[in-house]
Amino acid sequence: MRIHLFGHLSVENNGEKIDRFPTNRSKVLLAFLAYHRGMHPRSLLAEMLWPGANPDAIRFRLNQTVAEIRKTLRPLGEAIQSDRFSLGLSSDIETDVAEFVSLTELERSEDSTEERLVRAIYIAREPLLQGLYEDWVAAAADDLNAHLASALYSLSHIAMVDQRWSGAVAYARRAAAINPYSEPIQQTLLHALVQDGRRAEAIRAYEEYEALLRDDFAIVPQSATFEIVRGIQAPSLAASQEPVRAEERWTSPIGGSIEEALEAYIRANDAERAMRLAGSLLQYWNVRGELQVGRRWLQRIFKMPQAVMAPPDARCIALIAFGFASISARKFSSADEAIKRALELARSMNHHKFIGDAMRAQGQAALRQGAFEVSKNAFEASLTAAEQIDDVSGLADSWNGVGECLRFMGRFGEAIVAHRQCRDLRIQIGRLDRAGDAVLNLGIVSSRMGRYDEALSMIREALTTLRTTGSPSVIADCVMEIAGAYAYTGRPMPAARLLSAVAKLRSSVSAPLSSSDRPDYVRFLSTARDQLSRDEFTAQWRLGQATSLPEMIDIALGS
C-alpha cells in the first residue's frame, strides 16, 4: 500500500485507488499519521482534531474516526496499528513523502545524484495535501520546501559543471523562489545568468536581492555576491568569463557522513558552511545524546582562520548552537559568553528569529543555574520576539521555558497555564512529538502538587511518544518522574530500580542532572530508600544498573 500526500490525498494498492473519505476528520487523521510516522498518543491526536472539546467526547470521536479509516481502506489492507495509549500508521506502508525525503538526503545511492534529485523534484511537483487547511500541513510544507530547495540548488550546480547554463538558471530560480534569502542560491543564479550571457537579467536579479535584504533585514549582500555582477556591463566581460573550473565546483558531502562533511568544510577553510551545518545539527546531536560531540565540532570551527569573516547570520546560528551544547555540559561561563555574542549579532541584524532563539538560550542557561526569575524574564522577552514574526514554534518553546521557571518557583497554577499554552501551540502545528514534552511538564506539575495518579497518567502518555522521538535525557526525565510517583504511592522497589537506571542512562550520554533538578531526584531516592531495607535497596539498585533502556521504559509504562 502507498499513500500519496503530494497533491490530493490518495491511497493505492495493486492498481486500486481510494481518494474519497467519509469525513474530513478521517482524511486529516490519515494524512497526519502518514506524514508523521511513528506512534502518537491518542489524547493528543483527539485534541488536535477537536480542540477544546470534552475529553470523553473526543476520545469516542477518535475511535469512530479510526473505524472509518479502517473500513474505507479495508479493500487495500490494514493501515492503522494501535495500542491502548497510541495510534500510528502500519510500518509496511509506503508514502511519496518518505521517498522524496530519502532521495534528497545526502546518502549513497545506486542512482546517480542527478537522477535521484530529478526524481525527487518530480515527486514534489504538486503542493502538499491540497485541500487540507490545517496548521500542521503548512508547517510540514515548509519542511519539505527546504528539502526541495536543497535538491534544486544541487541540480543547479550539476548543470553549471556541465555548462548547461539555461538549466542551471531554471533550477536556481526555482530554488530562489522557495528560499529567497539564501546567499548561496542567489550566487549560483547570478553565475548561471552571467555564463549564459543574460547580463541584464543578472543585474536585475542582483538588484532585487539587494532590495529584499535591505527592506527585510537592513543588511546588504556579501561582497562575493556583488563581485559576480560588478562591471559586467563592460564589452570585454563576455570574453573574460571562464567556465567554472573543477576546483571551484560546489562540493556537497553526498555519500559521506555528517562528520566527513564537517571535516571537509574545515579542511577547505569554509567556515560559513561549517557553521551553518553544525548549527542545523543541534537537534540531531540532542536527540542522539551527543551534544558534547557537537560542542567539540563547534570549538574546532570557531578556531578556523576564516571563522571571524563568516557572515553574521552564520556566526549567530553557530554561537546559539554552541550555547545550548555548553548548557548541556554545564559549561555555563562559555555558554553565557556565546549566547551574549549571538544576541549582539542578532540585534545588529534586527533578526527577530535569532533574537528569540538567543533569548531562549539565555533563559535555559539561567534556569539550569537556578536563577529562576532571571530565566523567566529571558523567556518572556523571547515571547515578544516570536510574536513579531508569528513564530508559533518559538512561542511554544518560550511558553515551555516560562512554565518550567514558574514550576520551580512554586507557582503551579501559572505553570499549568504556561504549559497548556505550549501544548496547544504544538498541537496546532501538528508537532505531537514536541507536545509530548509539554504533557511531561504538566505531569511534573501534577506530581509537585501531590496528584500522583494524574501525574503518572500524563507522564506515561508523554513517554509513549518520547520513547521514539525524545533525546535520552528527556526519556530520563520521564522515567525519573514516574519513579518519583511510584515512591510516593508505596511502590519503592520499582522506584529504586528506575532511579538507578536513570543515573546509568544520564552517565552514558554525559547529561548530568541540572542543579535545579537534582533536589527532586535526591528526594525521590530518599523516599524509596526509606521504605526498603538496606539489602532490598541494594538489590534494586544493582538491578537498575543492569536494566537496558527498553526494559526501563517498559517498567515505567507498567508493561
XYZ file of C-alpha atoms in Angstrom:
559
model
C 0.000 0.000 0.000
C 1.226 3.501 -0.859
C -0.174 6.806 0.373
C 0.224 9.907 -1.793
C 0.462 13.178 0.131
C 1.654 15.492 -2.640
C -1.421 16.830 -4.409
C -4.726 15.458 -3.092
C -4.568 12.674 -0.501
C -4.998 9.234 -2.041
C -4.192 5.615 -1.237
C -3.383 2.934 -3.793
C -2.503 -0.737 -3.859
C -2.112 -3.032 -6.865
C -3.934 -0.685 -9.206
C -6.793 0.080 -6.808
C -7.069 3.679 -5.632
C -9.086 5.443 -2.941
C -9.234 9.224 -2.777
C -12.577 9.815 -1.067
C -13.068 9.558 2.673
C -16.250 9.515 4.784
C -15.432 12.658 6.784
C -12.880 15.444 6.685
C -11.550 14.366 10.102
C -10.802 10.835 8.860
C -8.917 12.383 5.940
C -6.951 14.696 8.258
C -6.095 11.883 10.679
C -4.870 9.530 7.944
C -2.805 12.329 6.382
C -1.238 13.202 9.728
C -0.313 9.602 10.544
C 1.133 9.140 7.051
C 3.254 12.287 7.263
C 4.355 11.951 10.910
C 5.368 8.300 11.065
C 5.518 6.604 14.438
C 3.059 6.147 17.283
C 1.178 9.145 18.712
C -0.769 9.470 21.982
C -4.496 9.085 21.456
C -5.327 12.058 23.680
C -3.115 14.454 21.702
C -4.486 13.231 18.380
C -8.030 13.730 19.644
C -7.268 17.226 20.873
C -5.607 18.123 17.578
C -8.728 17.054 15.663
C -11.296 18.557 18.060
C -9.549 21.287 20.077
C -11.241 22.362 23.284
C -13.971 19.716 23.212
C -14.966 17.447 26.107
C -12.185 14.814 26.641
C -14.630 11.875 26.878
C -16.452 13.002 23.748
C -13.324 13.415 21.653
C -11.991 10.003 22.693
C -15.223 8.479 21.367
C -14.977 10.568 18.164
C -11.373 9.454 17.657
C -12.367 5.789 17.905
C -15.144 6.407 15.383
C -12.722 8.149 13.008
C -10.199 5.302 13.224
C -13.017 2.847 12.464
C -13.992 4.958 9.416
C -10.406 4.817 8.084
C -10.143 1.068 8.608
C -13.473 0.440 6.895
C -12.617 2.722 3.960
C -9.190 1.182 3.364
C -10.128 -2.424 4.125
C -10.105 -3.403 0.406
C -6.459 -2.277 0.239
C -5.226 -3.664 3.551
C -4.745 -2.697 7.201
C -3.407 0.851 7.521
C -3.634 1.605 11.258
C -1.824 -0.004 14.158
C -2.736 0.873 17.731
C -2.472 0.046 21.404
C -4.243 1.403 24.461
C -2.072 4.530 24.541
C -1.377 5.407 20.927
C -2.073 5.195 17.195
C 0.185 5.054 14.167
C 0.469 4.025 10.537
C 1.377 0.425 9.791
C 5.128 0.172 9.273
C 4.928 -1.566 5.889
C 3.007 1.270 4.202
C 4.990 3.480 1.815
C 4.437 7.206 1.217
C 5.575 9.534 -1.538
C 6.824 11.997 1.094
C 9.134 9.378 2.622
C 10.537 8.566 -0.827
C 11.025 12.264 -1.605
C 12.921 12.897 1.639
C 15.135 9.829 1.188
C 16.044 10.929 -2.353
C 17.019 14.416 -1.188
C 19.064 13.301 1.798
C 22.824 13.116 1.421
C 23.160 9.361 1.293
C 24.729 6.873 -1.089
C 22.501 5.607 -3.859
C 22.767 3.270 -6.808
C 21.320 6.034 -8.964
C 23.431 8.994 -9.938
C 22.983 12.120 -7.902
C 21.226 13.935 -10.742
C 18.815 11.077 -11.398
C 17.896 10.918 -7.708
C 17.286 14.635 -7.431
C 15.288 14.873 -10.668
C 13.129 12.019 -9.404
C 12.687 13.880 -6.087
C 11.515 17.145 -7.636
C 9.160 15.204 -9.910
C 7.533 13.569 -6.865
C 7.087 17.011 -5.269
C 5.617 18.618 -8.389
C 2.308 19.319 -6.614
C 1.713 21.086 -3.265
C 1.441 19.003 -0.127
C -2.086 17.824 0.738
C -4.110 20.135 -1.447
C -7.470 20.992 0.087
C -6.396 20.385 3.711
C -6.135 23.711 5.510
C -4.602 22.565 8.800
C -1.834 24.444 10.602
C 0.367 21.348 10.740
C 0.101 20.960 6.952
C 1.575 24.447 6.460
C 4.454 23.620 8.823
C 5.064 20.294 7.043
C 5.060 22.045 3.653
C 7.760 24.428 4.920
C 9.930 21.465 5.968
C 9.522 19.757 2.598
C 10.210 23.011 0.748
C 13.583 23.163 2.496
C 14.389 19.704 1.068
C 13.117 20.786 -2.360
C 15.217 23.975 -2.361
C 18.306 21.940 -1.420
C 17.646 19.483 -4.278
C 17.168 22.307 -6.799
C 20.323 24.031 -5.542
C 22.314 20.832 -6.043
C 20.866 20.335 -9.530
C 21.792 23.899 -10.482
C 25.414 23.181 -9.553
C 25.434 19.921 -11.507
C 24.144 21.818 -14.543
C 26.824 24.513 -14.017
C 29.608 21.919 -14.004
C 28.252 20.509 -17.302
C 27.962 24.094 -18.684
C 24.218 23.714 -19.136
C 23.669 27.331 -18.239
C 19.950 27.657 -19.030
C 19.216 24.555 -16.953
C 21.269 25.954 -14.081
C 19.286 29.208 -14.280
C 15.967 27.360 -14.229
C 16.885 25.241 -11.217
C 18.389 28.181 -9.316
C 15.336 30.365 -9.974
C 13.048 27.697 -8.552
C 15.291 27.309 -5.515
C 15.342 31.092 -5.004
C 11.556 31.242 -5.203
C 11.413 28.820 -2.265
C 14.277 30.344 -0.257
C 14.690 33.943 -1.467
C 17.122 34.946 1.310
C 19.754 32.264 0.615
C 23.002 33.879 -0.492
C 24.490 30.657 -1.981
C 21.373 30.131 -4.115
C 21.457 33.740 -5.312
C 25.167 33.467 -6.132
C 24.523 30.356 -8.204
C 21.699 32.078 -10.063
C 23.883 35.104 -10.828
C 26.800 32.924 -12.019
C 24.494 30.952 -14.315
C 22.894 34.092 -15.771
C 26.303 35.663 -16.466
C 27.646 32.487 -18.080
C 24.502 32.227 -20.204
C 25.079 35.760 -21.492
C 21.983 37.151 -19.787
C 23.726 40.144 -18.216
C 20.690 42.400 -17.886
C 18.812 39.655 -16.057
C 21.799 39.126 -13.764
C 21.896 42.825 -12.833
C 18.145 42.871 -12.265
C 18.304 39.715 -10.128
C 21.093 41.219 -8.009
C 19.208 44.493 -7.519
C 16.043 42.626 -6.485
C 18.018 40.528 -3.989
C 19.775 43.603 -2.606
C 16.427 45.371 -2.130
C 14.961 42.293 -0.421
C 17.781 42.102 2.150
C 17.748 45.850 2.716
C 13.978 46.013 3.222
C 13.618 42.888 5.390
C 16.864 42.824 7.398
C 18.594 46.199 6.850
C 21.692 44.383 5.525
C 23.417 44.152 2.130
C 24.567 41.087 0.171
C 28.039 39.673 0.759
C 30.885 41.194 -1.233
C 31.315 37.856 -3.018
C 27.771 38.187 -4.360
C 28.402 41.722 -5.587
C 31.652 40.652 -7.299
C 29.703 38.338 -9.608
C 27.926 41.239 -11.290
C 30.398 44.089 -10.759
C 31.360 45.607 -14.097
C 29.564 43.057 -16.288
C 28.271 45.890 -18.491
C 31.794 46.201 -19.927
C 32.049 44.873 -23.538
C 35.149 42.867 -22.700
C 33.400 40.953 -19.944
C 31.943 38.231 -22.136
C 35.383 37.303 -23.443
C 36.888 37.288 -19.975
C 34.297 34.970 -18.454
C 35.588 31.432 -17.994
C 33.642 28.260 -17.313
C 33.536 27.072 -13.728
C 36.806 25.251 -13.047
C 36.758 21.810 -11.444
C 38.472 23.058 -8.289
C 35.787 25.743 -7.893
C 32.882 23.349 -8.156
C 30.480 23.144 -5.316
C 31.431 20.090 -3.272
C 28.482 18.571 -1.474
C 29.132 15.841 1.069
C 26.850 13.459 -0.831
C 27.705 9.922 0.134
C 29.606 10.957 3.244
C 28.732 11.021 6.917
C 28.000 14.202 8.813
C 31.459 14.053 10.331
C 33.017 13.763 6.865
C 31.010 16.775 5.676
C 32.122 18.912 8.610
C 35.706 17.716 8.209
C 35.624 18.606 4.506
C 34.402 22.132 5.247
C 37.070 22.600 7.919
C 39.833 21.373 5.576
C 38.572 23.742 2.895
C 38.522 26.591 5.450
C 34.841 27.123 4.587
C 33.766 28.490 7.961
C 30.374 29.705 6.749
C 29.152 26.314 5.564
C 30.689 24.563 8.567
C 28.848 26.927 10.926
C 25.521 26.547 9.130
C 25.779 22.761 9.024
C 26.825 22.484 12.674
C 24.037 24.842 13.731
C 21.438 22.814 11.849
C 22.683 19.625 13.556
C 21.894 20.833 17.089
C 18.605 18.897 17.293
C 20.255 15.813 15.731
C 23.005 15.787 18.358
C 20.479 16.456 21.105
C 18.210 13.543 20.166
C 21.220 11.210 19.973
C 22.527 12.404 23.325
C 25.691 13.684 21.605
C 25.682 17.397 22.415
C 29.248 17.019 23.685
C 30.228 15.818 20.221
C 28.570 18.872 18.684
C 30.293 21.188 21.142
C 33.713 19.812 20.171
C 32.956 20.288 16.456
C 31.884 23.878 17.064
C 35.054 24.572 19.044
C 37.082 23.398 16.038
C 35.013 25.545 13.681
C 35.489 28.674 15.809
C 39.262 28.185 15.556
C 39.212 28.236 11.737
C 41.126 31.181 10.195
C 38.025 32.344 8.318
C 35.638 31.997 11.285
C 35.665 35.713 12.104
C 34.928 36.516 8.443
C 31.819 34.333 8.242
C 28.515 36.193 7.681
C 26.838 37.415 10.880
C 23.858 35.087 10.500
C 26.106 32.015 10.178
C 28.097 33.056 13.257
C 24.866 33.692 15.150
C 23.489 30.231 14.308
C 26.713 28.556 15.427
C 27.002 30.575 18.639
C 23.435 29.724 19.671
C 24.104 26.018 18.999
C 27.342 26.227 20.999
C 25.459 27.924 23.839
C 22.855 25.152 24.058
C 25.543 22.439 23.864
C 27.539 24.166 26.611
C 24.448 24.353 28.833
C 24.049 20.589 28.483
C 27.692 20.157 29.521
C 27.209 22.565 32.463
C 29.889 24.840 30.978
C 27.898 27.899 31.916
C 30.608 30.539 31.555
C 31.255 29.600 27.917
C 27.502 29.218 27.314
C 26.811 32.695 28.684
C 29.551 34.263 26.552
C 28.436 32.511 23.354
C 24.789 33.454 23.894
C 25.713 37.061 24.702
C 27.656 37.371 21.427
C 24.851 35.670 19.477
C 22.327 38.115 20.915
C 24.508 41.078 19.934
C 24.733 39.779 16.347
C 21.000 39.061 16.193
C 20.147 42.554 17.394
C 22.596 44.169 14.981
C 20.762 42.397 12.139
C 17.350 43.123 13.713
C 16.688 39.408 13.156
C 13.714 38.531 15.382
C 14.057 34.770 14.881
C 17.664 34.785 16.100
C 16.837 37.241 18.903
C 14.152 34.844 20.133
C 16.458 31.820 19.859
C 19.247 33.603 21.756
C 16.862 34.812 24.489
C 15.553 31.263 24.925
C 19.121 30.001 25.210
C 19.788 32.710 27.799
C 16.683 31.636 29.697
C 17.740 27.988 29.576
C 21.219 28.796 30.914
C 19.782 30.782 33.828
C 17.196 28.050 34.521
C 19.873 25.343 34.757
C 21.823 27.516 37.181
C 18.796 28.026 39.407
C 18.291 31.736 38.596
C 14.567 31.300 38.040
C 13.484 34.954 37.986
C 16.254 35.855 35.528
C 15.326 32.851 33.410
C 11.619 33.740 33.427
C 12.400 37.298 32.293
C 14.512 35.983 29.391
C 11.818 33.551 28.259
C 9.155 36.261 28.461
C 11.367 38.562 26.344
C 11.690 35.775 23.776
C 7.876 35.641 23.569
C 7.890 39.212 22.280
C 10.485 38.386 19.602
C 8.500 35.329 18.460
C 5.263 37.329 18.286
C 6.949 39.866 15.960
C 7.261 37.251 13.221
C 4.402 34.910 14.229
C 6.905 32.149 15.063
C 4.493 29.579 16.526
C 7.211 27.032 17.274
C 9.285 29.696 19.017
C 6.253 30.834 21.028
C 5.681 27.255 22.187
C 9.322 26.889 23.280
C 9.138 30.205 25.149
C 5.954 29.228 26.982
C 7.591 25.939 27.899
C 10.511 27.807 29.463
C 8.183 30.176 31.338
C 6.266 27.175 32.678
C 9.419 25.464 33.937
C 10.516 28.619 35.761
C 7.094 29.030 37.385
C 7.107 25.400 38.488
C 10.491 25.772 40.193
C 9.199 28.964 41.826
C 6.229 27.029 43.244
C 3.671 28.957 41.187
C 1.931 25.803 39.991
C -1.323 27.333 38.751
C 0.542 29.743 36.470
C 2.884 26.941 35.364
C -0.089 24.843 34.249
C -1.399 27.760 32.159
C 2.020 28.232 30.501
C 2.498 24.529 29.713
C -1.028 24.282 28.301
C -0.239 27.228 26.046
C 2.863 25.365 24.882
C 0.969 22.102 24.357
C -1.850 23.781 22.427
C 0.556 25.643 20.119
C 2.456 22.451 19.336
C -0.765 20.565 18.677
C -1.868 23.459 16.442
C 1.125 22.926 14.139
C 0.918 19.134 14.340
C 4.060 18.641 16.426
C 2.659 15.953 18.691
C 6.169 14.738 19.453
C 7.021 18.156 20.901
C 3.593 18.345 22.556
C 4.743 15.271 24.463
C 7.321 17.482 26.223
C 4.521 19.796 27.367
C 2.456 16.864 28.614
C 5.520 15.681 30.557
C 5.820 19.095 32.189
C 2.123 19.133 33.064
C 2.613 15.737 34.662
C 5.567 17.040 36.666
C 3.482 19.956 37.955
C 0.737 17.499 38.997
C 3.358 15.461 40.828
C 4.616 18.507 42.719
C 1.040 19.218 43.742
C 0.758 15.677 45.152
C -1.643 14.439 42.449
C 0.395 11.316 41.688
C -2.191 9.213 39.824
C -2.872 12.130 37.471
C 0.880 12.697 37.106
C 1.520 9.029 36.251
C -1.144 9.054 33.550
C 0.240 12.175 31.861
C 3.912 11.238 32.123
C 3.272 7.760 30.721
C 1.367 9.353 27.864
C 4.368 11.609 27.189
C 6.807 8.697 27.377
C 4.765 6.768 24.798
C 5.708 9.433 22.241
C 9.117 10.414 23.579
C 10.438 6.842 23.660
C 10.896 7.105 19.864
C 11.287 10.853 19.317
C 12.867 12.184 22.515
C 16.506 12.523 23.480
C 17.954 10.150 26.120
C 17.975 12.958 28.676
C 14.252 13.656 28.129
C 13.461 9.941 28.453
C 15.473 10.002 31.694
C 13.310 12.929 32.897
C 10.125 10.932 32.197
C 11.365 7.833 33.961
C 12.664 9.807 36.958
C 9.256 11.415 37.444
C 7.450 8.067 37.124
C 9.849 6.638 39.708
C 9.041 9.564 41.988
C 5.319 8.869 41.675
C 5.997 5.190 42.459
C 7.993 6.161 45.545
C 5.216 8.397 46.864
C 2.461 5.839 46.237
C 4.047 2.926 48.113
C 5.935 1.215 45.269
C 9.552 1.676 46.401
C 11.102 -1.326 44.626
C 10.374 -0.274 41.016
C 11.111 3.317 42.067
C 14.618 2.430 43.292
C 15.331 0.297 40.232
C 14.203 3.030 37.839
C 16.170 5.756 39.624
C 19.296 3.602 39.359
C 18.632 3.044 35.637
C 18.154 6.803 35.173
C 21.531 7.503 36.815
C 23.205 4.998 34.498
C 21.480 6.416 31.390
C 22.451 10.008 32.213
C 26.058 8.957 32.802
C 26.209 7.080 29.494
C 25.097 10.144 27.476
C 27.050 12.726 29.516
C 23.867 14.526 30.558
C 24.116 15.088 34.330
C 21.156 16.398 36.283
C 20.944 20.163 36.469
C 21.269 21.874 39.831
C 17.560 22.698 39.702
C 16.501 19.066 39.038
C 18.913 17.336 41.431
C 16.901 18.054 44.634
C 13.880 16.233 43.175
C 15.989 13.203 42.253
C 17.502 13.075 45.755
C 14.034 13.439 47.308
C 12.608 10.587 45.210
C 15.588 8.375 46.010
C 15.387 9.073 49.758
C 11.659 8.350 49.811
C 12.151 4.972 48.088
C 15.144 4.049 50.259
C 13.290 4.848 53.487
C 10.642 2.255 52.604
C 13.167 -0.534 51.920
C 15.683 -2.447 53.946
C 19.333 -1.903 53.099
C 19.558 -5.256 51.294
C 16.353 -4.628 49.345
C 17.536 -1.216 48.228
C 20.973 -2.542 47.207
C 19.378 -5.345 45.196
C 17.086 -2.941 43.338
C 19.956 -0.538 42.655
C 22.022 -3.348 41.125
C 19.048 -4.429 39.033
C 18.711 -0.865 37.779
C 22.348 -0.727 36.741
C 21.791 -3.858 34.630
C 18.476 -2.645 33.148
C 18.519 -1.853 29.419
C 16.795 1.222 28.006
C 13.829 -0.750 26.530
C 13.398 -2.616 29.836
C 13.474 0.653 31.762
C 10.770 2.145 29.542
C 8.591 -0.982 29.842
C 8.809 -0.849 33.657
C 7.959 2.853 33.617
C 4.928 2.255 31.363
C 3.755 -0.575 33.589
C 4.167 -3.091 30.757
